[in-house]
Amino acid sequence: MGVLSNKIERKELIPGDHIYTWRSAYLYSHHGIYAGDDMVIHFTRAAGQETGTGTFLDRIMFSSSPSPTGRNLCERCGDQSRLHGVIMSCLDCFLSGGNLYLFCYAVTPVFFFTKARGGTCTLAHSDSPDVVLYRARFLHDNNGFGMYNIFKNNCEDFAIYCKTGLLVETTFSVGRSGQISSLTAALTAIASSPLRFLTTTPVGLVAVSGTMYCVGRYVSDIGIRRDAKEINVETLVAQMHTGEVPETTGAAGVNPN
């Protein structure tokens, strides 16, 4: 694993790792927390309901495993394609035939910018594995991460919260997902096309657009956002179940000991 790729082997996995795999020809990635014993805790929406738009996008995007048929039914997990919320799957079902990648934390700005595509790393620091696993298991046992929303509350948001305890305060935020932040940054760069008048060369136009994209990704990263606050997992679950907006606290999580 390195600058060119975050791909790792199964034998390198450590419980508490934030892992992901690419879906639909690298169109997007699905994220989860490795729980050990070849099991993964992840946040999902049932197959055919991924975007919630009722369009063809719901058929080509999925976070849970595809609907199995006949002998393809997983002996360990069964059919999880219709499950939603925080679930636990075996590593094979989570990967669904894809490769295994490790999401990186506490990366340097230089490393961050070498990863041109979001959803692979963050400037934020991870908490210890025992705290990460405690959060993930607590959310799984209590189904406490709220309603799935591909833009504001998705699988990457779940994994990042488990690793850092960070939530975004504002209701106007696009969430913590690096994938969505990259998309937003790209759209912003395109929308800033009037800046083309600042340069008359193709190289200059690429430089301006690239700079806008990088700045957009950087300021959206959970590691530097001022509206990202730490919240206790018990408080989060309690307020999710009552429909209240979580209040931020000074605690990154609870001590499982």
XYZ file of N, CA and C in Angstrom:
771
model
N 0.838 -1.190 0.000
C 0.000 0.000 0.000
C 0.872 1.239 0.000
N 0.468 2.277 -0.718
C 1.257 3.493 -0.771
C 0.539 4.579 -1.533
N 1.331 5.481 -2.125
C 0.759 6.613 -2.834
C -0.065 6.164 -4.029
N 0.400 5.148 -4.743
C -0.282 4.732 -5.961
C -1.547 3.931 -5.678
N -1.576 3.201 -4.588
C -2.739 2.382 -4.299
C -2.854 2.109 -2.805
N -4.104 2.043 -2.296
C -4.362 1.684 -0.902
C -4.706 0.201 -0.767
N -4.482 -0.560 -1.816
C -4.837 -1.974 -1.812
C -3.987 -2.745 -0.809
N -4.635 -3.638 -0.055
C -3.919 -4.453 0.920
C -4.385 -5.907 0.815
N -3.663 -6.782 1.480
C -4.028 -8.193 1.537
C -4.822 -8.464 2.813
N -5.631 -9.493 2.779
C -6.460 -9.824 3.937
C -5.621 -10.084 5.189
N -4.493 -10.715 5.012
C -3.661 -11.064 6.157
C -3.097 -9.832 6.863
N -3.152 -8.672 6.204
C -2.654 -7.437 6.790
C -3.707 -6.713 7.627
N -4.956 -7.163 7.559
C -6.039 -6.484 8.256
C -5.889 -6.567 9.772
N -6.270 -5.476 10.440
C -6.287 -5.396 11.900
C -7.687 -4.969 12.319
N -8.287 -5.626 13.312
C -9.607 -5.193 13.778
C -9.616 -3.698 14.102
N -10.614 -3.018 13.604
C -10.690 -1.567 13.768
C -10.278 -0.810 12.527
N -9.752 -1.513 11.523
C -9.369 -0.860 10.265
C -10.608 -0.373 9.513
N -10.463 0.769 8.869
C -11.482 1.301 7.962
C -11.112 0.787 6.577
N -11.960 -0.055 6.017
C -11.674 -0.648 4.717
C -12.749 -0.238 3.706
N -12.424 -0.419 2.438
C -13.397 -0.124 1.397
C -13.108 -0.958 0.159
N -14.083 -0.996 -0.720
C -13.937 -1.693 -1.989
C -14.696 -0.912 -3.050
N -14.193 -0.937 -4.275
C -14.826 -0.182 -5.353
C -15.997 -0.963 -5.932
N -17.032 -0.243 -6.292
C -18.224 -0.824 -6.895
C -18.425 -0.262 -8.307
N -19.186 -0.990 -9.109
C -19.642 -0.534 -10.434
C -18.528 0.115 -11.248
N -17.503 -0.683 -11.560
C -16.397 -0.215 -12.414
C -15.742 1.047 -11.864
N -15.472 1.047 -10.559
C -14.789 2.158 -9.896
C -15.601 3.462 -9.910
N -16.920 3.321 -10.031
C -17.766 4.507 -10.004
C -17.831 5.098 -8.609
N -17.892 4.246 -7.601
C -17.928 4.690 -6.212
C -17.422 3.544 -5.344
N -17.244 3.786 -4.061
C -16.721 2.757 -3.164
C -17.648 2.556 -1.972
N -17.569 1.352 -1.403
C -18.352 1.024 -0.213
C -17.395 0.830 0.959
N -17.759 1.382 2.125
C -16.851 1.436 3.268
C -17.409 0.702 4.481
N -16.498 0.231 5.337
C -16.903 -0.420 6.573
C -15.751 -0.516 7.552
N -16.036 -1.053 8.728
C -15.029 -1.257 9.777
C -14.783 -2.751 9.935
N -13.521 -3.152 9.798
C -13.184 -4.560 9.951
C -13.278 -4.937 11.425
N -14.105 -5.957 11.734
C -14.370 -6.331 13.119
C -13.564 -7.542 13.576
N -12.751 -8.101 12.691
C -12.009 -9.311 13.022
C -12.784 -10.550 12.604
N -12.111 -11.697 12.582
C -12.728 -12.973 12.226
C -13.413 -12.899 10.862
N -12.820 -12.154 9.929
C -13.347 -12.005 8.564
C -14.750 -11.402 8.523
N -15.074 -10.544 9.497
C -16.374 -9.888 9.537
C -16.205 -8.371 9.444
N -17.186 -7.709 8.835
C -17.154 -6.263 8.618
C -18.476 -5.650 9.070
N -18.383 -4.547 9.813
C -19.572 -3.781 10.205
C -19.671 -2.592 9.256
N -20.817 -2.458 8.625
C -20.958 -1.372 7.652
C -22.388 -0.849 7.635
N -22.550 0.316 7.029
C -23.826 1.024 6.979
C -24.357 0.952 5.559
N -25.587 0.508 5.397
C -26.074 0.222 4.060
C -27.549 0.566 3.894
N -27.940 0.643 2.657
C -29.345 0.753 2.302
C -29.694 -0.462 1.445
N -30.899 -0.941 1.545
C -31.277 -2.162 0.831
C -31.067 -2.015 -0.669
N -30.777 -3.138 -1.317
C -30.558 -3.141 -2.761
C -31.763 -2.557 -3.480
N -31.495 -1.747 -4.491
C -32.552 -1.115 -5.251
C -33.072 0.166 -4.623
N -32.468 0.563 -3.478
C -32.910 1.778 -2.791
C -31.739 2.697 -2.455
N -30.598 2.458 -3.089
C -29.364 3.147 -2.723
C -29.480 4.665 -2.743
N -29.947 5.213 -3.840
C -30.032 6.672 -3.931
C -31.373 7.196 -3.460
N -32.364 6.324 -3.427
C -33.687 6.753 -3.005
C -34.371 7.654 -4.006
N -33.891 7.641 -5.252
C -34.447 8.530 -6.267
C -35.530 7.854 -7.104
N -35.622 6.516 -7.017
C -36.591 5.799 -7.829
C -36.217 5.762 -9.304
N -34.928 5.977 -9.596
C -34.446 5.990 -10.977
C -33.526 4.795 -11.226
N -32.957 4.745 -12.437
C -32.051 3.649 -12.790
C -30.820 3.623 -11.891
N -30.501 4.753 -11.237
C -29.336 4.794 -10.358
C -29.484 3.812 -9.209
N -30.717 3.581 -8.767
C -30.945 2.632 -7.682
C -30.639 1.200 -8.102
N -30.616 0.947 -9.395
C -30.354 -0.406 -9.884
C -28.868 -0.669 -10.124
N -28.092 0.391 -10.365
C -26.680 0.180 -10.661
C -25.789 0.456 -9.454
N -26.354 1.070 -8.399
C -25.569 1.357 -7.207
C -26.076 0.494 -6.058
N -25.151 -0.088 -5.322
C -25.551 -0.895 -4.176
C -24.446 -0.862 -3.133
N -24.847 -0.901 -1.860
C -23.867 -0.973 -0.786
C -23.909 -2.334 -0.111
N -25.088 -2.947 -0.045
C -25.170 -4.311 0.456
C -24.764 -5.272 -0.663
N -24.731 -6.552 -0.345
C -24.346 -7.510 -1.372
C -25.490 -7.692 -2.362
N -25.181 -8.002 -3.618
C -26.228 -8.235 -4.613
C -27.116 -9.401 -4.189
N -28.326 -9.435 -4.698
C -29.245 -10.514 -4.349
C -28.684 -11.851 -4.819
N -28.410 -12.781 -3.915
C -27.868 -14.082 -4.316
C -28.975 -15.001 -4.808
N -28.595 -15.976 -5.585
C -29.568 -16.939 -6.082
C -28.996 -18.346 -5.957
N -29.845 -19.287 -5.569
C -29.449 -20.688 -5.539
C -28.206 -20.950 -4.724
N -27.223 -21.575 -5.363
C -26.001 -21.979 -4.667
C -25.106 -20.813 -4.293
N -25.403 -19.626 -4.805
C -24.573 -18.473 -4.494
C -24.880 -17.867 -3.127
N -25.895 -18.393 -2.429
C -26.258 -17.863 -1.115
C -25.123 -18.114 -0.126
N -24.692 -17.050 0.546
C -23.587 -17.161 1.503
C -24.026 -17.973 2.714
N -23.264 -19.010 3.058
C -23.609 -19.847 4.197
C -23.465 -19.103 5.513
N -22.627 -18.101 5.528
C -22.372 -17.367 6.769
C -23.340 -16.196 6.963
N -23.685 -15.513 5.886
C -24.491 -14.300 5.978
C -25.920 -14.471 5.511
N -26.169 -15.439 4.625
C -27.489 -15.553 4.037
C -27.697 -14.437 3.016
N -28.941 -14.084 2.764
C -29.266 -13.009 1.825
C -29.383 -11.699 2.588
N -28.398 -10.810 2.406
C -28.403 -9.519 3.094
C -28.788 -8.367 2.170
N -29.183 -8.682 0.962
C -29.407 -7.638 -0.025
C -30.562 -6.713 0.333
N -31.477 -7.177 1.185
C -32.622 -6.342 1.553
C -32.485 -5.719 2.937
N -31.371 -5.952 3.590
C -31.140 -5.344 4.897
C -30.746 -3.881 4.742
N -30.983 -3.106 5.775
C -30.572 -1.700 5.742
C -30.162 -1.270 7.149
N -29.443 -0.161 7.221
C -28.918 0.301 8.500
C -27.520 -0.238 8.737
N -27.141 -0.347 9.991
C -25.812 -0.856 10.357
C -25.895 -2.374 10.450
N -25.170 -3.073 9.594
C -25.216 -4.531 9.551
C -23.805 -5.112 9.640
N -23.736 -6.416 9.856
C -22.447 -7.110 9.875
C -22.460 -8.185 8.801
N -21.404 -8.210 7.989
C -21.288 -9.175 6.894
C -19.911 -9.816 6.931
N -19.797 -10.969 6.315
C -18.468 -11.546 6.152
C -17.707 -10.712 5.126
N -16.411 -10.840 5.137
C -15.577 -10.032 4.259
C -15.880 -10.305 2.790
N -16.171 -11.549 2.445
C -16.479 -11.879 1.054
C -17.744 -11.167 0.583
N -18.785 -11.166 1.420
C -20.027 -10.491 1.037
C -19.816 -8.983 0.957
N -19.033 -8.441 1.865
C -18.749 -7.009 1.849
C -18.033 -6.618 0.554
N -17.035 -7.395 0.183
C -16.258 -7.085 -1.029
C -17.059 -7.350 -2.296
N -17.932 -8.351 -2.263
C -18.769 -8.696 -3.415
C -17.946 -8.825 -4.696
N -16.808 -9.504 -4.576
C -15.962 -9.740 -5.740
C -14.938 -8.657 -6.010
N -14.975 -7.568 -5.254
C -14.024 -6.474 -5.462
C -12.743 -6.659 -4.679
N -11.805 -5.769 -4.887
C -10.538 -5.805 -4.164
C -10.669 -5.090 -2.824
N -9.722 -5.341 -1.958
C -9.721 -4.797 -0.603
C -8.753 -3.616 -0.500
N -9.240 -2.504 0.073
C -8.419 -1.303 0.227
C -8.520 -0.776 1.654
N -7.455 -0.132 2.108
C -7.402 0.449 3.453
C -7.491 1.963 3.378
N -8.447 2.539 4.080
C -8.605 3.985 4.157
C -7.545 4.530 5.118
N -6.822 5.574 4.715
C -5.695 6.080 5.493
C -6.086 7.300 6.327
N -5.552 7.367 7.544
C -5.809 8.485 8.455
C -4.510 9.216 8.784
N -4.682 10.475 9.202
C -3.551 11.323 9.607
C -2.508 11.432 8.498
N -2.961 11.530 7.251
C -2.018 11.677 6.143
C -1.529 13.123 6.075
N -0.417 13.325 5.427
C 0.111 14.677 5.242
C -0.646 15.365 4.106
N -0.632 16.696 4.070
C -1.279 17.400 2.948
C -0.740 16.958 1.589
N 0.549 16.688 1.515
C 1.141 16.254 0.250
C 0.532 14.925 -0.186
N 0.458 13.971 0.746
C -0.133 12.672 0.442
C -1.598 12.846 0.068
N -2.300 13.712 0.783
C -3.716 13.955 0.530
C -3.945 14.418 -0.904
N -3.099 15.328 -1.380
C -3.288 15.870 -2.721
C -2.839 14.903 -3.812
N -1.960 13.946 -3.456
C -1.584 12.949 -4.462
C -2.732 11.988 -4.738
N -3.642 11.875 -3.777
C -4.834 11.051 -3.964
C -5.897 11.930 -4.605
N -5.865 11.988 -5.914
C -6.749 12.908 -6.624
C -8.215 12.590 -6.409
N -8.521 11.354 -6.098
C -9.910 10.966 -5.882
C -10.204 10.862 -4.393
N -11.320 11.424 -3.962
C -11.681 11.395 -2.555
C -12.155 10.021 -2.120
N -12.361 9.876 -0.808
C -12.837 8.616 -0.280
C -11.753 7.595 -0.078
N -10.497 8.037 0.008
C -9.377 7.111 0.189
C -8.517 7.451 1.404
N -8.581 8.697 1.884
C -7.743 9.116 2.999
C -8.296 10.397 3.604
N -7.763 10.763 4.772
C -8.170 11.993 5.436
C -7.024 12.528 6.282
N -7.071 13.823 6.547
C -6.094 14.453 7.428
C -6.391 14.168 8.893
N -7.610 13.722 9.190
C -8.029 13.468 10.566
C -7.277 12.285 11.166
N -7.129 12.326 12.482
C -6.477 11.238 13.199
C -7.510 10.205 13.640
N -7.113 8.943 13.632
C -7.987 7.871 14.089
C -7.802 7.645 15.589
N -8.872 7.233 16.245
C -8.772 6.822 17.637
C -8.222 5.401 17.697
N -7.992 4.906 18.891
C -7.415 3.579 19.060
C -8.395 2.505 18.583
N -7.891 1.345 18.163
C -8.754 0.287 17.631
C -9.867 -0.141 18.580
N -9.600 -0.184 19.899
C -10.641 -0.632 20.818
C -11.806 0.349 20.871
N -11.510 1.655 20.788
C -12.569 2.664 20.773
C -13.340 2.594 19.451
N -12.616 2.407 18.358
C -13.249 2.303 17.040
C -14.222 1.126 17.008
N -13.771 -0.024 17.487
C -14.617 -1.218 17.495
C -15.799 -1.057 18.440
N -15.578 -0.395 19.567
C -16.684 -0.163 20.501
C -17.786 0.651 19.824
N -17.407 1.724 19.137
C -18.405 2.553 18.455
C -19.154 1.731 17.398
N -18.380 1.014 16.571
C -18.995 0.260 15.479
C -19.966 -0.787 16.020
N -19.580 -1.520 17.051
C -20.435 -2.557 17.604
C -21.644 -1.967 18.322
N -21.445 -0.845 18.991
C -22.558 -0.193 19.672
C -23.592 0.286 18.658
N -23.132 0.870 17.568
C -24.049 1.327 16.521
C -24.744 0.140 15.855
N -24.022 -0.964 15.703
C -24.623 -2.157 15.113
C -25.698 -2.735 16.032
N -25.382 -2.851 17.316
C -26.320 -3.449 18.267
C -27.569 -2.595 18.450
N -27.425 -1.281 18.259
C -28.545 -0.368 18.504
C -29.082 0.284 17.235
N -28.523 -0.130 16.079
C -28.918 0.461 14.785
C -29.038 1.972 14.924
N -27.940 2.577 15.372
C -28.013 3.963 15.810
C -27.374 5.009 14.934
N -27.277 4.791 13.623
C -26.654 5.818 12.799
C -27.664 6.573 11.937
N -28.945 6.395 12.254
C -29.969 7.165 11.559
C -30.325 6.608 10.192
N -30.960 7.459 9.400
C -31.402 7.074 8.066
C -30.259 7.229 7.059
N -30.110 6.225 6.198
C -29.085 6.280 5.165
C -29.431 7.374 4.158
N -28.426 8.176 3.816
C -28.569 9.204 2.789
C -27.268 9.244 2.012
N -27.334 8.965 0.722
C -26.115 8.842 -0.074
C -25.282 10.110 -0.073
N -25.923 11.267 0.138
C -25.193 12.529 0.084
C -24.741 13.035 1.454
N -25.462 12.709 2.534
C -25.158 13.304 3.825
C -24.914 12.307 4.942
N -25.269 11.049 4.741
C -25.120 10.079 5.824
C -24.946 8.690 5.226
N -23.772 8.456 4.640
C -23.558 7.210 3.904
C -22.543 6.308 4.593
N -22.141 5.244 3.908
C -21.251 4.245 4.505
C -19.893 4.814 4.885
N -19.382 5.749 4.083
C -18.091 6.367 4.410
C -18.222 7.252 5.637
N -19.339 7.981 5.732
C -19.598 8.799 6.916
C -19.608 7.930 8.175
N -20.252 6.775 8.078
C -20.318 5.851 9.207
C -18.929 5.399 9.636
N -18.121 4.956 8.675
C -16.783 4.454 8.998
C -15.905 5.556 9.588
N -16.008 6.767 9.043
C -15.210 7.880 9.558
C -15.633 8.236 10.983
N -16.941 8.191 11.253
C -17.384 8.460 12.621
C -16.829 7.415 13.582
N -16.896 6.139 13.194
C -16.366 5.080 14.056
C -14.882 5.292 14.343
N -14.150 5.776 13.364
C -12.703 5.966 13.524
C -12.347 7.232 14.311
N -13.168 8.271 14.196
C -12.781 9.572 14.756
C -13.746 10.118 15.803
N -14.996 9.673 15.805
C -16.000 10.241 16.697
C -16.505 11.593 16.236
N -16.160 11.978 15.013
C -16.510 13.305 14.509
C -17.822 13.304 13.731
N -18.634 14.309 14.000
C -19.851 14.557 13.246
C -19.848 16.006 12.792
N -20.557 16.280 11.717
C -20.662 17.641 11.201
C -21.907 18.291 11.768
N -21.751 19.480 12.356
C -22.844 20.169 13.033
C -23.937 20.658 12.096
N -23.533 21.344 11.043
C -24.496 22.058 10.226
C -25.404 21.134 9.425
N -26.672 21.500 9.314
C -27.620 20.731 8.518
C -27.440 21.000 7.037
N -26.603 21.993 6.697
C -26.387 22.330 5.289
C -25.158 21.631 4.720
N -24.516 20.830 5.543
C -23.291 20.159 5.125
C -23.589 19.016 4.164
N -22.575 18.668 3.356
C -22.678 17.490 2.489
C -22.188 16.250 3.217
N -21.969 16.366 4.537
C -21.519 15.217 5.301
C -20.008 15.151 5.380
N -19.493 13.989 5.779
C -18.060 13.828 5.978
C -17.409 13.034 4.863
N -18.205 12.510 3.954
C -17.715 11.614 2.914
C -16.753 12.291 1.945
N -15.565 11.689 1.792
C -14.599 12.212 0.837
C -15.067 12.062 -0.595
N -15.870 11.024 -0.860
C -16.398 10.838 -2.210
C -17.328 11.983 -2.600
N -18.232 12.348 -1.693
C -19.159 13.432 -1.971
C -18.435 14.765 -2.012
N -17.433 14.941 -1.140
C -16.648 16.169 -1.147
C -15.917 16.342 -2.475
N -15.401 15.233 -3.014
C -14.718 15.290 -4.310
C -15.685 15.670 -5.417
N -16.888 15.087 -5.359
C -17.895 15.416 -6.361
C -18.272 16.888 -6.286
N -18.456 17.373 -5.064
C -18.794 18.785 -4.876
C -17.671 19.684 -5.372
N -16.420 19.299 -5.062
C -15.269 20.088 -5.502
C -15.170 20.113 -7.019
N -15.457 18.970 -7.657
C -15.398 18.904 -9.120
C -16.468 19.794 -9.741
N -17.672 19.748 -9.181
C -18.754 20.581 -9.698
C -18.444 22.064 -9.504
N -17.810 22.383 -8.381
C -17.421 23.771 -8.121
C -16.383 24.240 -9.128
N -15.434 23.354 -9.444
C -14.404 23.702 -10.412
C -15.010 23.955 -11.790
N -16.008 23.110 -12.122
C -16.674 23.297 -13.411
C -17.485 24.590 -13.412
N -18.172 24.837 -12.286
C -19.004 26.033 -12.191
C -18.178 27.311 -12.209
N -16.897 27.183 -11.866
C -16.028 28.362 -11.846
C -15.415 28.622 -13.213
N -16.027 28.089 -14.266
C -15.493 28.242 -15.614
C -15.242 29.694 -16.023
N -15.972 30.693 -15.460
C -15.636 32.079 -15.807
C -14.179 32.437 -15.525
N -13.536 31.634 -14.630
C -12.125 31.890 -14.336
C -11.240 31.643 -15.556
N -11.847 31.020 -16.579
C -11.040 30.788 -17.788
C -10.552 32.096 -18.395
N -11.239 33.190 -18.064
C -10.833 34.480 -18.620
C -9.543 34.988 -17.979
N -9.126 34.294 -16.877
C -7.872 34.681 -16.236
C -6.672 34.111 -16.988
N -6.939 33.213 -17.907
C -5.844 32.612 -18.659
C -6.287 32.388 -20.096
N -5.350 32.352 -20.981
C -5.669 32.176 -22.403
C -5.090 30.885 -22.962
N -4.490 30.074 -22.093
C -3.869 28.845 -22.566
C -4.553 27.626 -21.952
N -4.558 26.491 -22.649
C -5.138 25.257 -22.092
C -4.459 24.854 -20.786
N -3.154 25.023 -20.718
C -2.421 24.671 -19.508
C -2.889 25.532 -18.343
N -3.088 26.799 -18.612
C -3.548 27.704 -17.561
C -4.941 27.345 -17.081
N -5.807 26.964 -18.022
C -7.168 26.579 -17.663
C -7.161 25.322 -16.793
N -6.339 24.356 -17.161
C -6.223 23.134 -16.370
C -5.698 23.450 -14.976
N -4.719 24.342 -14.894
C -4.132 24.721 -13.606
C -5.162 25.379 -12.703
N -5.963 26.280 -13.280
C -6.982 26.978 -12.487
C -8.041 25.990 -11.997
N -8.528 25.145 -12.902
C -9.556 24.169 -12.537
C -9.020 23.169 -11.516
N -7.775 22.713 -11.713
C -7.169 21.762 -10.786
C -6.997 22.353 -9.407
N -6.596 23.618 -9.352
C -6.427 24.295 -8.071
C -7.757 24.420 -7.343
N -8.805 24.791 -8.074
C -10.126 24.902 -7.475
C -10.595 23.549 -6.921
N -10.319 22.488 -7.652
C -10.711 21.147 -7.216
C -9.967 20.760 -5.936
N -8.673 20.986 -5.909
C -7.868 20.626 -4.739
C -8.281 21.419 -3.508
N -8.500 22.711 -3.689
C -8.920 23.558 -2.565
C -10.266 23.095 -2.037
N -11.187 22.766 -2.949
C -12.496 22.291 -2.539
C -12.428 21.016 -1.722
N -11.594 20.077 -2.142
C -11.418 18.832 -1.389
C -10.800 19.086 -0.030
N -9.792 19.956 0.005
C -9.053 20.197 1.241
C -9.943 20.826 2.318
N -10.690 21.857 1.959
C -11.505 22.563 2.957
C -12.698 21.720 3.398
N -13.036 20.669 2.634
C -14.148 19.802 3.001
C -13.710 18.612 3.845
N -12.409 18.417 4.009
C -11.931 17.250 4.735
C -12.307 17.337 6.207
N -12.730 16.222 6.766
C -13.185 16.157 8.150
C -12.094 16.547 9.129
N -10.839 16.408 8.719
C -9.729 16.698 9.621
C -9.504 18.165 9.889
N -10.043 19.067 9.051
C -9.822 20.497 9.258
C -11.113 21.307 9.335
N -12.245 20.669 9.111
C -13.509 21.391 9.132
C -13.828 21.914 10.522
N -14.216 23.169 10.610
C -14.551 23.764 11.894
C -15.919 23.326 12.400
N -16.761 22.841 11.487
C -18.091 22.401 11.912
C -18.114 20.915 12.257
N -16.950 20.276 12.310
C -16.857 18.870 12.701
C -16.526 18.799 14.189
N -17.402 18.198 14.946
C -17.242 18.103 16.396
C -17.309 16.659 16.848
N -16.749 16.400 18.024
C -16.758 15.046 18.569
C -18.036 14.814 19.379
N -18.601 13.631 19.252
C -19.821 13.300 19.984
C -19.751 11.877 20.500
N -20.188 11.694 21.724
C -20.208 10.396 22.369
C -21.191 9.463 21.656
N -20.819 8.202 21.465
C -21.649 7.288 20.694
C -22.984 6.991 21.371
N -22.991 6.923 22.721
C -24.268 6.706 23.408
C -25.212 7.876 23.218
N -24.654 9.079 23.263
C -25.465 10.273 23.044
C -26.017 10.288 21.624
N -25.176 9.914 20.679
C -25.601 9.873 19.281
C -26.771 8.918 19.092
N -26.663 7.711 19.628
C -27.712 6.715 19.468
C -29.009 7.171 20.136
N -28.893 7.692 21.355
C -30.081 8.135 22.080
C -30.814 9.224 21.315
N -30.080 10.164 20.758
C -30.707 11.287 20.062
C -31.177 10.904 18.670
N -30.512 9.937 18.054
C -30.993 9.437 16.769
C -32.357 8.773 16.938
N -32.516 8.017 18.024
C -33.761 7.295 18.246
C -34.907 8.218 18.630
N -34.588 9.375 19.204
C -35.641 10.324 19.562
C -35.876 11.357 18.474
N -35.053 11.290 17.416
C -35.219 12.214 16.307
C -34.620 13.576 16.558
N -33.813 13.711 17.595
C -33.187 14.991 17.914
C -31.891 15.149 17.146
N -31.479 16.394 16.958
C -30.183 16.668 16.340
C -29.116 16.455 17.397
N -28.114 15.621 17.148
C -27.092 15.344 18.157
C -26.361 16.603 18.599
N -26.177 16.740 19.905
C -25.391 17.833 20.431
C -23.953 17.386 20.562
N -23.034 18.233 20.170
C -21.628 17.855 20.204
C -21.106 17.915 21.626
N -20.123 17.075 21.900
C -19.516 17.016 23.212
C -18.012 17.049 23.042
N -17.315 17.052 24.150
C -15.866 17.087 24.090
C -15.265 15.706 24.053
N -16.072 14.671 24.056
C -15.554 13.301 24.104
C -15.601 12.655 22.743
N -14.493 12.072 22.346
C -14.429 11.401 21.047
C -15.213 10.093 21.072
N -15.427 9.556 22.234
C -16.139 8.291 22.355
C -16.085 7.859 23.790
N -16.400 6.637 24.054
C -16.378 6.148 25.419
C -15.237 5.178 25.586
N -14.831 5.014 26.789
C -13.793 4.046 27.088
C -14.449 2.692 27.291
N -14.164 1.725 26.458
C -14.822 0.433 26.578
C -14.375 -0.365 27.769
N -13.348 0.081 28.455
C -12.836 -0.662 29.592
C -13.500 -0.198 30.890
